[in-house]
Tab-separated table of C-alpha atoms in Angstrom:
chain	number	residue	atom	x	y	z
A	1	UNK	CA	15.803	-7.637	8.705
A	2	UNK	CA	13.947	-4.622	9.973
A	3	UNK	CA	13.587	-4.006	14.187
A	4	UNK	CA	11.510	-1.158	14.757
A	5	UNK	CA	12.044	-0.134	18.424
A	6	UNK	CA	9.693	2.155	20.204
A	7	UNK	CA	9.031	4.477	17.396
A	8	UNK	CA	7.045	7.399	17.892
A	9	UNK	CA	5.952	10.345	15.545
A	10	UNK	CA	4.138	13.321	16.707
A	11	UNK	CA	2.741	15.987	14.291
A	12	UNK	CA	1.652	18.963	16.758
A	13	UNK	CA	-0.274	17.540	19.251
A	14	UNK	CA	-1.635	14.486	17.639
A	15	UNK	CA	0.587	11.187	17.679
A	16	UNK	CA	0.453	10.031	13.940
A	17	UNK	CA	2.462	7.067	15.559
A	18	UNK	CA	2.642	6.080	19.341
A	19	UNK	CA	5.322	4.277	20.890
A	20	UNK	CA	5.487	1.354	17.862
A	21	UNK	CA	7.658	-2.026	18.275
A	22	UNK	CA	7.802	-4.833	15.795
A	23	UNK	CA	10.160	-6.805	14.337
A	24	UNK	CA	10.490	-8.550	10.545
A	25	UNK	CA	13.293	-11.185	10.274
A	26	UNK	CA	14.590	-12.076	6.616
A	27	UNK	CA	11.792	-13.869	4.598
A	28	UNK	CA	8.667	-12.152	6.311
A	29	UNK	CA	5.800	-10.849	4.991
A	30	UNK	CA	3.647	-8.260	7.394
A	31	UNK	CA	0.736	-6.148	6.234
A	32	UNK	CA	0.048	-2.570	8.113
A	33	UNK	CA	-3.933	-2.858	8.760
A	34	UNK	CA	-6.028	0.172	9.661
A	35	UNK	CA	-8.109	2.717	8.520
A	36	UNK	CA	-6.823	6.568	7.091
A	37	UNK	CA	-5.247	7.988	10.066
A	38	UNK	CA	-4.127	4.511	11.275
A	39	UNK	CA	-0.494	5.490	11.027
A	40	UNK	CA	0.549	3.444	8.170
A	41	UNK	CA	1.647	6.004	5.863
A	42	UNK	CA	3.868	7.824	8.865
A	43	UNK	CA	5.118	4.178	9.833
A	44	UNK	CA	6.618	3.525	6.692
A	45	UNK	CA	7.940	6.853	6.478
A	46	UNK	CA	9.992	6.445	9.245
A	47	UNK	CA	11.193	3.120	8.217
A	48	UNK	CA	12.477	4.562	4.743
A	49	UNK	CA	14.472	7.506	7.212
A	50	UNK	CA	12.356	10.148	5.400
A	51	UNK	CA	10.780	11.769	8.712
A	52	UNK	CA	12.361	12.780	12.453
A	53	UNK	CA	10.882	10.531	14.839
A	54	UNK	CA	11.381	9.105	18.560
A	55	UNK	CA	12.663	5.457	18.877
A	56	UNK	CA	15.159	3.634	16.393
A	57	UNK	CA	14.281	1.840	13.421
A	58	UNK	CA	17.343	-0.630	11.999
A	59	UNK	CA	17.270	-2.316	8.665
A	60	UNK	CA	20.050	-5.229	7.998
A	61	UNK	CA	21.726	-3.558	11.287
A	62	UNK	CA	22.077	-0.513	10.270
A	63	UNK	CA	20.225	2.401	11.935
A	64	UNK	CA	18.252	4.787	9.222
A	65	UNK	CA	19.284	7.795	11.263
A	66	UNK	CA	22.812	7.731	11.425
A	67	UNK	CA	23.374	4.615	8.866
A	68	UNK	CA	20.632	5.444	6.446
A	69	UNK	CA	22.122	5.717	3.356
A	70	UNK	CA	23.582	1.818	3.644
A	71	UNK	CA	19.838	1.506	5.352
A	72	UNK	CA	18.222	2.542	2.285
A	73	UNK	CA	20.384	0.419	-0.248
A	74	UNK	CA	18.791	-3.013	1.476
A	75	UNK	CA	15.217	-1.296	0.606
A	76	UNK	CA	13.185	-1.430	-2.586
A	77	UNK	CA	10.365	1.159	-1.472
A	78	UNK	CA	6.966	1.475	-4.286
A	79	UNK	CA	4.637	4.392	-3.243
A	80	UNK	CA	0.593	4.459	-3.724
A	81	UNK	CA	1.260	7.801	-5.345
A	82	UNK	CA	4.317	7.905	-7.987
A	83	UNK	CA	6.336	10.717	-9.218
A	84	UNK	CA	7.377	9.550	-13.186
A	85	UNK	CA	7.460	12.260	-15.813
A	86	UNK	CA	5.352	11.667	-17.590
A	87	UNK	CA	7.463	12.772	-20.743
A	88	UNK	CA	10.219	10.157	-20.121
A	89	UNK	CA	10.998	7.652	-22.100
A	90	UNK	CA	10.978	3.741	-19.667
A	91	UNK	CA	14.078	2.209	-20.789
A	92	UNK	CA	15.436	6.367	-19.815
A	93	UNK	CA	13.439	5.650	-16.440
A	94	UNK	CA	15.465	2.700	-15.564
A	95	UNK	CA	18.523	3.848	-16.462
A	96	UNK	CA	18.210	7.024	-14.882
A	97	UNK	CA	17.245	5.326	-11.420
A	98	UNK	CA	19.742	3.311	-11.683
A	99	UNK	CA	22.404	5.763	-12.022
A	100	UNK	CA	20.397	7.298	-8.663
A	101	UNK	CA	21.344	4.043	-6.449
A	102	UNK	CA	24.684	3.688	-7.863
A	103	UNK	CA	23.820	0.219	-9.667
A	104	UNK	CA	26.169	-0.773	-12.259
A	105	UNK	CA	25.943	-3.025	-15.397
A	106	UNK	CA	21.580	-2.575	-15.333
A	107	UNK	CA	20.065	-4.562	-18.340
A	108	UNK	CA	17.251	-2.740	-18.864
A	109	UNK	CA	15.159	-5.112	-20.737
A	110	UNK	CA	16.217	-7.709	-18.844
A	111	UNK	CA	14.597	-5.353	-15.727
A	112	UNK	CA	11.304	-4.870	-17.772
A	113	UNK	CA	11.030	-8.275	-18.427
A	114	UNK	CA	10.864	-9.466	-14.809
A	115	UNK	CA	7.904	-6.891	-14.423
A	116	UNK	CA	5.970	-7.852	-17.497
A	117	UNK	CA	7.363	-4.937	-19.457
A	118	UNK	CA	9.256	-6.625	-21.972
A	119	UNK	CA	8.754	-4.417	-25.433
A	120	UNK	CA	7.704	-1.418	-23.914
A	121	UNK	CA	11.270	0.380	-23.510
A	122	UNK	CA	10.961	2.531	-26.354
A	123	UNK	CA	7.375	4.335	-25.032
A	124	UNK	CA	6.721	7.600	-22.649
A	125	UNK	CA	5.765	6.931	-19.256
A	126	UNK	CA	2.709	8.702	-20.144
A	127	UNK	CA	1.744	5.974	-22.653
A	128	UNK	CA	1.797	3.137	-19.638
A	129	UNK	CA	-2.076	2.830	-18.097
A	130	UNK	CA	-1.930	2.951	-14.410
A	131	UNK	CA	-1.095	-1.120	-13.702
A	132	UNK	CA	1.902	-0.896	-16.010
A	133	UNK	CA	2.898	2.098	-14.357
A	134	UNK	CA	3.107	0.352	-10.740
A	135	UNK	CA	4.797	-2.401	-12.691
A	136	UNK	CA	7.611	0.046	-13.964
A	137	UNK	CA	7.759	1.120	-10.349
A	138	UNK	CA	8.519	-2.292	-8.930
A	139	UNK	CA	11.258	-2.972	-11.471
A	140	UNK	CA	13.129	0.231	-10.608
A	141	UNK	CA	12.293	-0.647	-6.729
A	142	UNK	CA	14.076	-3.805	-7.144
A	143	UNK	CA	17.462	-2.022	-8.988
A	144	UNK	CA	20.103	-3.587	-7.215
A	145	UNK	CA	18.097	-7.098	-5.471
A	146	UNK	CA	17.133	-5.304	-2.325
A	147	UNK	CA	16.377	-8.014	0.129
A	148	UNK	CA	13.588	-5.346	1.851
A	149	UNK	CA	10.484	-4.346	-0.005
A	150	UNK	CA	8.499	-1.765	1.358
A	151	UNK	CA	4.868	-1.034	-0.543
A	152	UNK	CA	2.654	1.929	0.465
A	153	UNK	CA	-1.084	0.819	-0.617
A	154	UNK	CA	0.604	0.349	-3.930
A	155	UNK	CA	-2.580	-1.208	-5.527
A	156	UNK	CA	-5.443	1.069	-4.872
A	157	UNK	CA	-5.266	3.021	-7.914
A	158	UNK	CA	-5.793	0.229	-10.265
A	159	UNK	CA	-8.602	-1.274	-11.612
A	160	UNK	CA	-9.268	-5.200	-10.993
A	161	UNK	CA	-7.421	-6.947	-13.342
A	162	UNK	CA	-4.352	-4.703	-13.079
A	163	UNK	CA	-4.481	-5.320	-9.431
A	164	UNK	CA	-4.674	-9.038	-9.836
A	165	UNK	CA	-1.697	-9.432	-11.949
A	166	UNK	CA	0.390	-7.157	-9.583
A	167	UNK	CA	-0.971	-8.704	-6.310
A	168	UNK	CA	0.426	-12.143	-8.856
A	169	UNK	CA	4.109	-10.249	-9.145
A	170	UNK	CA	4.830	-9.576	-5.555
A	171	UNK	CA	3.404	-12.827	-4.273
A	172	UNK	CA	6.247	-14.276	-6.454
A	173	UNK	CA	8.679	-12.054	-4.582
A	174	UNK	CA	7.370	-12.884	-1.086
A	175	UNK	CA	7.860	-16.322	-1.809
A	176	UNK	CA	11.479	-15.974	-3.137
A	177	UNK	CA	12.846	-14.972	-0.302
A	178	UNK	CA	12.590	-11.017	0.824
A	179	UNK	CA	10.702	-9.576	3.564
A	180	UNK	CA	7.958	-7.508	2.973
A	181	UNK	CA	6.221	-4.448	4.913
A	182	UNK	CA	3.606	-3.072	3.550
A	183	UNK	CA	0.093	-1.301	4.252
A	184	UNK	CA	-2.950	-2.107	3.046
A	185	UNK	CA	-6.826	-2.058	3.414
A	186	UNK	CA	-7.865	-4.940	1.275
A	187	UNK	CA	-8.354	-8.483	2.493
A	188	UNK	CA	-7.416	-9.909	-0.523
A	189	UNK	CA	-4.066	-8.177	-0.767
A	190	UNK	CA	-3.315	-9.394	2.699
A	191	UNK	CA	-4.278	-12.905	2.358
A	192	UNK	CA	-2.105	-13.332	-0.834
A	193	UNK	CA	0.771	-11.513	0.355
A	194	UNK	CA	1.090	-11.440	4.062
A	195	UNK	CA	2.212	-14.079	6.676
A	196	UNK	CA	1.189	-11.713	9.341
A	197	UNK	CA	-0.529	-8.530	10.241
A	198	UNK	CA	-0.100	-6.018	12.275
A	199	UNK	CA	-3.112	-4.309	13.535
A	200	UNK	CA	-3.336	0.063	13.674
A	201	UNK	CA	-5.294	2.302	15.356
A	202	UNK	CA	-4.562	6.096	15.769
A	203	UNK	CA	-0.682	4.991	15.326
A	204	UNK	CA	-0.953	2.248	18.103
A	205	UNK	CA	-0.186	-1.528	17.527
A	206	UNK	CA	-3.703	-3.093	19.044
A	207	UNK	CA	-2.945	-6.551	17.912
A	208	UNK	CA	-1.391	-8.459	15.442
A	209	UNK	CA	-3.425	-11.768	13.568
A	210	UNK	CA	-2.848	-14.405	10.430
A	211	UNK	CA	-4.044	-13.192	7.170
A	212	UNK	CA	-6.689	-16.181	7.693
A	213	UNK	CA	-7.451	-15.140	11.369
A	214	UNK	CA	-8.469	-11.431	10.247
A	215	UNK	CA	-11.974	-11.380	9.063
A	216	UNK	CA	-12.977	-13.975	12.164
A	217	UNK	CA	-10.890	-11.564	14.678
A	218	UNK	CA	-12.002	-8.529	13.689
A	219	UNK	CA	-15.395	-9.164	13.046
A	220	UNK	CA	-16.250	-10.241	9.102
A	221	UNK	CA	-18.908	-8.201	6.832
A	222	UNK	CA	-19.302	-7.724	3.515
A	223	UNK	CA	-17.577	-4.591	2.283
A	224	UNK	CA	-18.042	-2.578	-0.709
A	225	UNK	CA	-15.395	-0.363	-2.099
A	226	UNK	CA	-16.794	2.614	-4.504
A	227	UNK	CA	-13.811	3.991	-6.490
A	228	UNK	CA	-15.275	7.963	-6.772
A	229	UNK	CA	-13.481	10.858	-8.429
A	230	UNK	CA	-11.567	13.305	-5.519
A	231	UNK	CA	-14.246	16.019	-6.131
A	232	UNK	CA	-17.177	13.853	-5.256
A	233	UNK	CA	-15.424	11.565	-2.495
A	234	UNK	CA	-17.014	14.075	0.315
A	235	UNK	CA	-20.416	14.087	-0.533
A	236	UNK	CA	-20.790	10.656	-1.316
A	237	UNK	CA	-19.788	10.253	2.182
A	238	UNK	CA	-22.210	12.716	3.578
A	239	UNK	CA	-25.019	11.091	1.641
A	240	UNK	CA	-24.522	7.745	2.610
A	241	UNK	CA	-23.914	8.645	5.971
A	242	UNK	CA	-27.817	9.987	5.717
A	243	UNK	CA	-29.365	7.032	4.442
A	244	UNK	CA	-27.896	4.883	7.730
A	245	UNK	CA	-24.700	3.626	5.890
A	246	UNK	CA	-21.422	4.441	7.901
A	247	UNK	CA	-19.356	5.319	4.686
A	248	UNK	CA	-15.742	5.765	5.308
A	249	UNK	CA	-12.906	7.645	3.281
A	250	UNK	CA	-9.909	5.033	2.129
A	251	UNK	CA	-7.744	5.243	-0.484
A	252	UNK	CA	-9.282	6.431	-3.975
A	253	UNK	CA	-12.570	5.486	-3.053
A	254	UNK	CA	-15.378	5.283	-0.257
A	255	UNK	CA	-15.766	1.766	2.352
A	256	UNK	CA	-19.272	1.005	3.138
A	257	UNK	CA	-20.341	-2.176	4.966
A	258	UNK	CA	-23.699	-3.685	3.590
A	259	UNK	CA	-25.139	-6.598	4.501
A	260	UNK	CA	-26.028	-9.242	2.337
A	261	UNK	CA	-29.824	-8.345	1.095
A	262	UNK	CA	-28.213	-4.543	0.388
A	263	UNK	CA	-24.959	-4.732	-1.383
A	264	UNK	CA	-26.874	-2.882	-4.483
A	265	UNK	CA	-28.274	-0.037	-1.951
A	266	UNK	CA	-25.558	2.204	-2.035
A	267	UNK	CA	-24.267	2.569	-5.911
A	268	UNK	CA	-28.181	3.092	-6.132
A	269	UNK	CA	-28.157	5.986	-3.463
A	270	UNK	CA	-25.561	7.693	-5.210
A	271	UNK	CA	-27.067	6.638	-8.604
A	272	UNK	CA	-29.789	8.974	-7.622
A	273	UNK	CA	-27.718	11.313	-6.669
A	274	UNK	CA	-26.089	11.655	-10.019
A	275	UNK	CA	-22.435	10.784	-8.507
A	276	UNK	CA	-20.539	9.292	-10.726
A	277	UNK	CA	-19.006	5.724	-10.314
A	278	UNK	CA	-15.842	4.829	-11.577
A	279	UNK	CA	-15.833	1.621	-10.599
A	280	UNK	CA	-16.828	-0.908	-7.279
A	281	UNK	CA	-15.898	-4.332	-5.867
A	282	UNK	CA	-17.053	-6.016	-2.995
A	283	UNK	CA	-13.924	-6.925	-0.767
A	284	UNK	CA	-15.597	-9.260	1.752
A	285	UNK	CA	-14.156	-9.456	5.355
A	286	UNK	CA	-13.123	-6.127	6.854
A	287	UNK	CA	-13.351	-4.465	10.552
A	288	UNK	CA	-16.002	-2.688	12.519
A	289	UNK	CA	-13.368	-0.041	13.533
A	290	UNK	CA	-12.321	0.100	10.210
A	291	UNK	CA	-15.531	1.520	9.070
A	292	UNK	CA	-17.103	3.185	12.173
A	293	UNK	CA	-18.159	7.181	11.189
């Protein structure tokens, strides 16, 4: 369904992605895995025709340079970051998309419903909390039954229970049938969602491993995720980094391995500190790359 040929994408002199291959027949589910930098982001991007780029990228056959607007109609795409207004009513949302990929005869509720939105047509986008919002921006991804959805690190803004119930949504949509690309950084997304994973590292393919095989290939550890507001994200870093925990940016929040005996250690650090915590999981198996300073 997708055949990504020898893509490459240069920004100045650094090679967001190098000289890519891979290719996801109808039905598959693969999971971009890699730290910020990785290439993920620029990956996808090319995929969805939205940057220049060496190589050739094909979806359904056609080729998203010179075929990508029949490209784009096999693709349901959700970003980590979305772009409602706020002011907008979500029945208005849906329609309005709709109208943008030329789908015809939408039943809006029926569209909510297969989200978990049924009832909340009549509200502003700005009344949704952040799960319902991702929800809102699957439905409108799936306008028209794409056969191809592509996800960008769709859940790391939400909280735990928001996650779990949209991790539940596209497992349901992996297993009817479409293929899936998407990146990630959490185990548990993978495991649920992926039938393979590709493996990224300064926008090189380095390997590619089972959802099962990931932890044991890339060397499991405990992980702790700190969710930390954008303004304190730096120096949370920098602190940890002092007291002999190799702290890593990712996502809306801060990766720190910690072995068993100190998974406390560092919300206490930064307790001390007096940086805020918005919230923290521990994620289990991750990489030694992933986290090196």
């Amino acid at each position: 369904m997708i055949t990504i040929e020898r893509v490459s994408k240069r920004f100045g002199k650094t090679a967001a992605v190098d000289d890519v291959s891979l290719d996801i027949p109808a039905g598959d589910s693969v999971a971009l895995w890699g730290t910020n930098g990785a290439g993920k982001t620029t990956l996808i991007r090319c995929v969805l025709g939205l940057l220049r780029f060496r190589g050739r990228v094909r979806v359904g056959g056609f080729d998203v340079r010179t075929r990508g607007k029949p490209a784009r109609r096999l693709i349901g795409y959700v970003p980590q970051e979305l772009g409602f207004y706020d002011d907008l009513g979500v029945a208005a949302a849906v329609r309005y998309f709709a109208r943008l990929r030329a789908v015809d005869g939408v039943e809006v509720e029926k569209v909510l419903a297969s989200v978990g939105l049924e009832g909340h047509g009549g509200k502003r986008i700005r009344e949704l909390s952040g799960g319902m919002k991702q929800r809102l921006a699957l439905g409108i991804a799936l306008l028209g039954d794409p056969p191809v959805l592509v996800l960008d690190e769709v859940t790391a803004s939400l909280d735990a229970c928001g996650r779990e119930a949209f991790i539940a949504l596209l497992s349901g949509l992996a297993g009817s049938g479409k293929s899936l690309l998407f990146a990630s950084h959490r185990v548990d997304e993978v495991t649920a969602l992926a039938r393979r994973v590709v493996l990224l590292e300064k926008g090189r393919v380095t390997g590619e491993v089972s959802p099962q095989d990931l932890g044991v290939r890339l060397g499991a550890q405990t992980v702790l995720h700190i969710t930390l507001h954008d303004r304190v994200r730096g120096r949370a870093i920098d602190v940890l980094r002092a007291r002999g925990f190799p702290a890593r940016l990712n996502g809306v929040g801060v990766l720190v391995p910690v072995p068993a005996v100190q998974k406390v250690a560092p919300l206490r650090i930064l307790a001390e500190e007096r940086i805020d915590i918005e919230d923290f999981e521990l994620l289990g198996a991750s990489t030694h790359e992933e986290h090196r300073p």
